[in-house]
Short mmCIF file of N, CA and C in Angstrom, two decimals:
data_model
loop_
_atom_site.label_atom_id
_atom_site.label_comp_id
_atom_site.label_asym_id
_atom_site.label_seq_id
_atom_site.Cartn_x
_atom_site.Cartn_y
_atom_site.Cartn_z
N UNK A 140 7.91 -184.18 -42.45
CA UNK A 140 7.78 -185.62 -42.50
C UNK A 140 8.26 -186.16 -43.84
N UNK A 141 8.01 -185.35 -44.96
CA UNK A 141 8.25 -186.00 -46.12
C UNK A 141 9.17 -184.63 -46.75
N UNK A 142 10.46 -185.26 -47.64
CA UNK A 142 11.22 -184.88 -48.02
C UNK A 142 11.34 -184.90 -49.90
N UNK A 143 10.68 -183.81 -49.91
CA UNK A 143 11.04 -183.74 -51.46
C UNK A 143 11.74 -182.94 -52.31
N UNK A 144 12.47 -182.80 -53.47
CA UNK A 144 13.47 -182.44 -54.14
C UNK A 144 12.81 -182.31 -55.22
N UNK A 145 13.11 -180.81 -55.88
CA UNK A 145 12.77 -180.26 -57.26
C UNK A 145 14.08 -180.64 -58.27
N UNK A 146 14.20 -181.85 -59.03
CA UNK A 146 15.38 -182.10 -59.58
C UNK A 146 15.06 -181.65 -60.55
N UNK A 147 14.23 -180.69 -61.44
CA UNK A 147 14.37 -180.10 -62.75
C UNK A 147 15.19 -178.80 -62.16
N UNK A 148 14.52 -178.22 -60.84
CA UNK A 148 15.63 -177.15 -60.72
C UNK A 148 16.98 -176.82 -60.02
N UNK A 149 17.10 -178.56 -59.38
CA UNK A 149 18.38 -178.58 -58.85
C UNK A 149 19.63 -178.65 -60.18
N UNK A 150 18.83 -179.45 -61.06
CA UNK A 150 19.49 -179.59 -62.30
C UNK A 150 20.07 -178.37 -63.08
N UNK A 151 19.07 -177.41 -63.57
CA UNK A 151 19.45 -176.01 -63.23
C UNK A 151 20.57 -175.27 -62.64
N UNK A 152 20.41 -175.04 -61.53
CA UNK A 152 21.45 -175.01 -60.67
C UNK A 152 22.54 -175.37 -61.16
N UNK A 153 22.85 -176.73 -60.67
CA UNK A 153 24.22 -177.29 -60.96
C UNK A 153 24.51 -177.19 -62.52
N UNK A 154 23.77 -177.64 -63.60
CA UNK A 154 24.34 -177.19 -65.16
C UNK A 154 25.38 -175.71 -64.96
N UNK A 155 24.48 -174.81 -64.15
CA UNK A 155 25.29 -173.48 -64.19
C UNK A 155 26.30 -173.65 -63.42
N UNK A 156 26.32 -174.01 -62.27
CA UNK A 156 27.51 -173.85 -61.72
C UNK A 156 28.52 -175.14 -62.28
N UNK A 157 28.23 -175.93 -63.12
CA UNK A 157 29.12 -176.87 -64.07
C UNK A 157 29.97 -175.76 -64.58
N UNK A 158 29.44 -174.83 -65.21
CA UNK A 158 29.68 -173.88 -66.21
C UNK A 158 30.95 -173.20 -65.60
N UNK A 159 30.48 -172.96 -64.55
CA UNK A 159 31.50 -172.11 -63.87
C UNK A 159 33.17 -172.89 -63.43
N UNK A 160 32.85 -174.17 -63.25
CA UNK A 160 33.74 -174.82 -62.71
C UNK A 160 34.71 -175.13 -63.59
N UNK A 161 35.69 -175.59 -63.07
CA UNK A 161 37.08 -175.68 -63.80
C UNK A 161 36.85 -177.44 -64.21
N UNK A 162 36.62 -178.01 -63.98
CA UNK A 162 36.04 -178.90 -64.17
C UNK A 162 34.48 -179.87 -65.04
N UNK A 163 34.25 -178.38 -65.31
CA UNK A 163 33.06 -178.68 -66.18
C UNK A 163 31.54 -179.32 -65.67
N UNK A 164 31.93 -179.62 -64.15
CA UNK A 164 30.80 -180.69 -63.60
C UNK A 164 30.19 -180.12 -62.43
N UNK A 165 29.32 -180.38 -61.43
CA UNK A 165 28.75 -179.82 -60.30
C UNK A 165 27.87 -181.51 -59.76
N UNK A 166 28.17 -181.85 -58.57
CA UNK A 166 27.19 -182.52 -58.17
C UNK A 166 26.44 -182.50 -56.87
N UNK A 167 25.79 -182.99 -55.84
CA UNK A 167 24.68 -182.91 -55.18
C UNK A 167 24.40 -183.84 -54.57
N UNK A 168 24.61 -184.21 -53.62
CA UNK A 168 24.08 -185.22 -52.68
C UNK A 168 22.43 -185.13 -52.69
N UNK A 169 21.91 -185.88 -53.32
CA UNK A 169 20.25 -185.57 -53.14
C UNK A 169 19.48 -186.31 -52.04
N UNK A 170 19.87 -187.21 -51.73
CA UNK A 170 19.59 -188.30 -50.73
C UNK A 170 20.74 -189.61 -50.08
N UNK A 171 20.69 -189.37 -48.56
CA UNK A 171 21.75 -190.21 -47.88
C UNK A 171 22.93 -189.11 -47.49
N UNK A 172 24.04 -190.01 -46.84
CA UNK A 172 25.33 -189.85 -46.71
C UNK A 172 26.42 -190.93 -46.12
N UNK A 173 27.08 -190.52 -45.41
CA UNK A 173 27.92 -191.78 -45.51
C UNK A 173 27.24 -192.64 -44.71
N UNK A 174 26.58 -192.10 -43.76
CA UNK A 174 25.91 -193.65 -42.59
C UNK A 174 24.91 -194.20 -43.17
N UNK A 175 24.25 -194.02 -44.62
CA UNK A 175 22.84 -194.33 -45.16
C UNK A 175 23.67 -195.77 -45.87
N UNK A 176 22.57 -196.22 -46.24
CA UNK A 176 23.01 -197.71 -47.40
C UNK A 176 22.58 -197.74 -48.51
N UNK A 177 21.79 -196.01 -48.75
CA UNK A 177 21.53 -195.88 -50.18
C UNK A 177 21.71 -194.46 -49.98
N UNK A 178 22.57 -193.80 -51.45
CA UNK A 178 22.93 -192.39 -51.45
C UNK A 178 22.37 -192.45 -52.86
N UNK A 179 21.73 -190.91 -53.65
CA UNK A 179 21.78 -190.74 -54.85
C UNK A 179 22.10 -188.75 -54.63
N UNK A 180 23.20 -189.19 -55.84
CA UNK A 180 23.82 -187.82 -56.22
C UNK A 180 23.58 -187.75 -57.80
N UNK A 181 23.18 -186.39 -57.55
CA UNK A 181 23.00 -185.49 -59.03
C UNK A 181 24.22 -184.99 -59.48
N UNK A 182 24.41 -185.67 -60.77
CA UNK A 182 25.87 -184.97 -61.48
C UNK A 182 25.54 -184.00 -62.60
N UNK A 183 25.81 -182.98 -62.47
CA UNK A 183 25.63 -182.38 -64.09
C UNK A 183 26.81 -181.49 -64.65
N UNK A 184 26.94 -182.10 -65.58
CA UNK A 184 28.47 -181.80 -67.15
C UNK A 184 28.05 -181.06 -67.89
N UNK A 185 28.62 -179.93 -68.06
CA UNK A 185 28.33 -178.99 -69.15
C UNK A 185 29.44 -180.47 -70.35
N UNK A 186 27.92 -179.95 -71.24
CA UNK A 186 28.48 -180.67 -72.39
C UNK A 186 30.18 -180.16 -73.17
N UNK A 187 30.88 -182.06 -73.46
CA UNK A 187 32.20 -181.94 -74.06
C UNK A 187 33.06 -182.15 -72.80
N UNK A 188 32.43 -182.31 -71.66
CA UNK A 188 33.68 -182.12 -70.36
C UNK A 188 33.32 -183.96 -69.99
N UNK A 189 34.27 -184.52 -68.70
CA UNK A 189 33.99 -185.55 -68.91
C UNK A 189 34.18 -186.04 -67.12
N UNK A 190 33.69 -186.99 -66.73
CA UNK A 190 34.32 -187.64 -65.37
C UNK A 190 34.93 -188.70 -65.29
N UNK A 191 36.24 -188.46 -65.79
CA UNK A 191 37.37 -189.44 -65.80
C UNK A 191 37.00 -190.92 -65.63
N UNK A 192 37.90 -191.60 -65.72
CA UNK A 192 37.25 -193.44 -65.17
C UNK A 192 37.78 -193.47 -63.45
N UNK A 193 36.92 -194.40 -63.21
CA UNK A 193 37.14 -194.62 -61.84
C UNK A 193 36.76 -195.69 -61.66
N UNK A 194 37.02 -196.22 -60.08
CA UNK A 194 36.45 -197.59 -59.82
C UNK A 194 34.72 -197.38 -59.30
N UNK A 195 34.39 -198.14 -59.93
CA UNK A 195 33.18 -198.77 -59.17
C UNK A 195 32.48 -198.89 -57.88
N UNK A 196 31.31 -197.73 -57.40
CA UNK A 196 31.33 -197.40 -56.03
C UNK A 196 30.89 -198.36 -55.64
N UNK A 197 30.43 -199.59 -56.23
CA UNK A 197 29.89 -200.70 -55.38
C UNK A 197 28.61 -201.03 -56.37
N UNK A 198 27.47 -201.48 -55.52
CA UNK A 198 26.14 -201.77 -56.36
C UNK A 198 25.89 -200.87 -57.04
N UNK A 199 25.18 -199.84 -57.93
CA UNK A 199 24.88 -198.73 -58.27
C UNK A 199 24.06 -198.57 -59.47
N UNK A 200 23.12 -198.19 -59.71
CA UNK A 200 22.66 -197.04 -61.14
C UNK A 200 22.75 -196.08 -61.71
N UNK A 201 22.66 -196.05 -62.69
CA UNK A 201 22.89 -194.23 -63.20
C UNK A 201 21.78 -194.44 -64.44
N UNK A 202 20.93 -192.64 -64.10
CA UNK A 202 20.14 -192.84 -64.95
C UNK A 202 20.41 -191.12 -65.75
N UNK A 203 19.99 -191.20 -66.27
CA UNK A 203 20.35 -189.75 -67.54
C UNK A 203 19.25 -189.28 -67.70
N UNK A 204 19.09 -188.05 -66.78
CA UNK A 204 17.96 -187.32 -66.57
C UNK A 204 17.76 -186.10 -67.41
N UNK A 205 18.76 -185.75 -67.78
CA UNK A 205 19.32 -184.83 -69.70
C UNK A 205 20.20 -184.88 -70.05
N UNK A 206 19.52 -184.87 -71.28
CA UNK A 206 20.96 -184.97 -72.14
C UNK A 206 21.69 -186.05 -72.78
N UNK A 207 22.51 -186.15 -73.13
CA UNK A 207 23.11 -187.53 -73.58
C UNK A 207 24.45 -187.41 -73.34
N UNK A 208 24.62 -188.52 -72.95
CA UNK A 208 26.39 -189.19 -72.44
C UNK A 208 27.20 -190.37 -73.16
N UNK A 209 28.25 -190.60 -73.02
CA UNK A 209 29.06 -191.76 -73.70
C UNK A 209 29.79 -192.51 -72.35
N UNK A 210 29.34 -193.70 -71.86
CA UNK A 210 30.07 -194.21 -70.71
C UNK A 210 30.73 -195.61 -71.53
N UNK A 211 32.05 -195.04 -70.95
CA UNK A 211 33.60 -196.12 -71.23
C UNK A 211 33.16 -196.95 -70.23
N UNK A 212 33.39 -198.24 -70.10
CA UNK A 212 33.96 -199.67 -69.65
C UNK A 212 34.99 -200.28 -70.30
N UNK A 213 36.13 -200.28 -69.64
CA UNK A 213 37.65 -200.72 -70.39
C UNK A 213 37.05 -200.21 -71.51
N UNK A 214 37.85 -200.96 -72.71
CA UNK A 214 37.62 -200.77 -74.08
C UNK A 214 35.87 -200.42 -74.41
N UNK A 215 35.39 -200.35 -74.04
CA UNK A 215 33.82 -200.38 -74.57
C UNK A 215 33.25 -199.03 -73.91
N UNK A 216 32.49 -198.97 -75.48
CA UNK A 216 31.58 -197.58 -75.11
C UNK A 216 30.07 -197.77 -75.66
N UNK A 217 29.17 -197.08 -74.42
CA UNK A 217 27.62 -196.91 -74.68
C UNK A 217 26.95 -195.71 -74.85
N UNK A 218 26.75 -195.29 -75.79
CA UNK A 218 25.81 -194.02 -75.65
C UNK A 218 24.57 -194.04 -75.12
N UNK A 219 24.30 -193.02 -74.10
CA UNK A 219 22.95 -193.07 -73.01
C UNK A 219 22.63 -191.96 -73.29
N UNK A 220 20.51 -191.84 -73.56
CA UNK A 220 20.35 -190.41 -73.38
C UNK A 220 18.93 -190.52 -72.43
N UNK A 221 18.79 -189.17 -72.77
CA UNK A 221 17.59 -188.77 -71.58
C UNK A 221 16.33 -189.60 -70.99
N UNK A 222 16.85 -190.62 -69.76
CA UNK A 222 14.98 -191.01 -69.78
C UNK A 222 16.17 -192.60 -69.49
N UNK A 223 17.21 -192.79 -70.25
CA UNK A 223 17.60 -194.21 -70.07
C UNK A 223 18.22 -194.28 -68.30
N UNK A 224 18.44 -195.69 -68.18
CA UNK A 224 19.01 -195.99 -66.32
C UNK A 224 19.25 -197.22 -67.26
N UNK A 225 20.69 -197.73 -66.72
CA UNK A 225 21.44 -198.71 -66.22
C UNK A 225 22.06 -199.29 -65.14
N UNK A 226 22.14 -200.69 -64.86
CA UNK A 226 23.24 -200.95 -63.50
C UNK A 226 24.59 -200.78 -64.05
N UNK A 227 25.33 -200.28 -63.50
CA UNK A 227 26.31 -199.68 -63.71
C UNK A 227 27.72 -200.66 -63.48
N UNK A 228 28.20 -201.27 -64.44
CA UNK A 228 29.30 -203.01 -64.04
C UNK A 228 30.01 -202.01 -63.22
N UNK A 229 30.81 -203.86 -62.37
CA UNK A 229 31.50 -203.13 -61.58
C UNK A 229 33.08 -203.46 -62.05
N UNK A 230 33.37 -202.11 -62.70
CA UNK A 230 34.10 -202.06 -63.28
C UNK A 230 35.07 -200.65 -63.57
N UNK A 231 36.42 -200.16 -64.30
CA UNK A 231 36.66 -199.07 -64.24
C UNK A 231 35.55 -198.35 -65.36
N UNK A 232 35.01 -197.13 -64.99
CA UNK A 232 34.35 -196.58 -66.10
C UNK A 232 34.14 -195.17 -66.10
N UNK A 233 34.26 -194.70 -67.03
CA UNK A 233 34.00 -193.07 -67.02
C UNK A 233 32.99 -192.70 -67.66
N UNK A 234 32.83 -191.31 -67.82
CA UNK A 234 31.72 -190.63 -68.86
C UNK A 234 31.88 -189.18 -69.39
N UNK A 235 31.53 -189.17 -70.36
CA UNK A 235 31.41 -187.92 -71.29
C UNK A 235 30.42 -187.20 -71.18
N UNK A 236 30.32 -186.26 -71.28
CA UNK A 236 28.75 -185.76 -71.73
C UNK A 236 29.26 -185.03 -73.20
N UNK A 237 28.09 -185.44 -73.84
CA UNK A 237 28.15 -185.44 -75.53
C UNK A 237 27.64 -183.61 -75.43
N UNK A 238 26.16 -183.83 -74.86
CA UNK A 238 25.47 -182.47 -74.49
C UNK A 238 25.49 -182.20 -72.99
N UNK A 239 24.73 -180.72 -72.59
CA UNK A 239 24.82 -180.96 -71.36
C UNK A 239 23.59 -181.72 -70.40
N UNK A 240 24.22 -182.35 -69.56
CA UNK A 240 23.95 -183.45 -69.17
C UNK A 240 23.59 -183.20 -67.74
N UNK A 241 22.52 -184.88 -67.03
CA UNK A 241 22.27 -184.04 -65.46
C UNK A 241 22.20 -185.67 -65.20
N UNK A 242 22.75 -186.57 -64.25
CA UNK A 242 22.75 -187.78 -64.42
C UNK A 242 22.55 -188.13 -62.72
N UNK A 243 21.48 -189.27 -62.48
CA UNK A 243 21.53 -189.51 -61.39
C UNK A 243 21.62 -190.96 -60.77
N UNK A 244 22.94 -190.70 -60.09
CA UNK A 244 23.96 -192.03 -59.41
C UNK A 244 22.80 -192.42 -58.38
N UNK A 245 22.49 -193.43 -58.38
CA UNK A 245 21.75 -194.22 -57.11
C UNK A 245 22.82 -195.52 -56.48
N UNK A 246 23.59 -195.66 -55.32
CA UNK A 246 24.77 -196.31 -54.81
C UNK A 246 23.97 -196.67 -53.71
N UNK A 247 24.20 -198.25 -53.21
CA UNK A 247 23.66 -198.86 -52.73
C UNK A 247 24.98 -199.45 -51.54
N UNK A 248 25.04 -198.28 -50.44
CA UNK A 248 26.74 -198.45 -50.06
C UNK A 248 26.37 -199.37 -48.82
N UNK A 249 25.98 -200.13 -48.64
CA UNK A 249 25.76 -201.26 -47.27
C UNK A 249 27.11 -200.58 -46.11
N UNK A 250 26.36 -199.34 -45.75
CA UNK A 250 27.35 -198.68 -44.76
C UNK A 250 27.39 -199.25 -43.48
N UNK A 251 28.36 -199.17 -42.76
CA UNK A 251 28.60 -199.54 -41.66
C UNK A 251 28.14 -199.08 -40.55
N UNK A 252 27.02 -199.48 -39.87
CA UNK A 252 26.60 -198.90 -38.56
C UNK A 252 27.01 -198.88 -37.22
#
């Protein structure tokens, strides 16, 4: 009936297999998918690696569950660390991870039924 998630050790997890990846990152669908109208995915960056800029999945948060990050908006940069959440502009933006990092996207995708 009730669905719960150990995100200290999913975090775990994915840090390592960040490690492994050619890419530096690992993420996780933790809740939703495409038919839901709210998805949150776990990202985690071995620190120094980065997730390019991109567009804007729509409504969204991101909160920084370890670690600390540097998120670009055009010209502008914010340093975020552990424990902070922002709404996320909708805008092009990327991110760094300074250290390694475990960050969780909450997207609010008003999917189509």
């Amino acid at each position: 009936m009730f669905t719960v998630t150990d995100l200290s050790e999913a975090i775990d997890e994915h840090l390592a297999l960040a490690y492994e990846a050619s890419s530096g990152r690992s993420s996780v669908t933790v809740t939703g998918d495409r038919h839901s109208d709210l998805r949150q995915t776990l990202i985690a960056i071995a620190g120094g690696n980065r997730l390019h800029d991109h567009d804007s999945p729509g409504e969204a948060t991101l909160q920084v569950l370890r670690g600390e990050i540097t998120l670009t908006v055009g010209e502008g940069q914010m340093a975020l660390g552990e424990g902070e959440l922002m709404v996320l502009p909708a805008a092009r933006h990327g991110v760094e991870a300074v250290t390694d990092c475990a960050l969780l996207l909450t997207v609010a995708t008003r999917a189509e039924r």
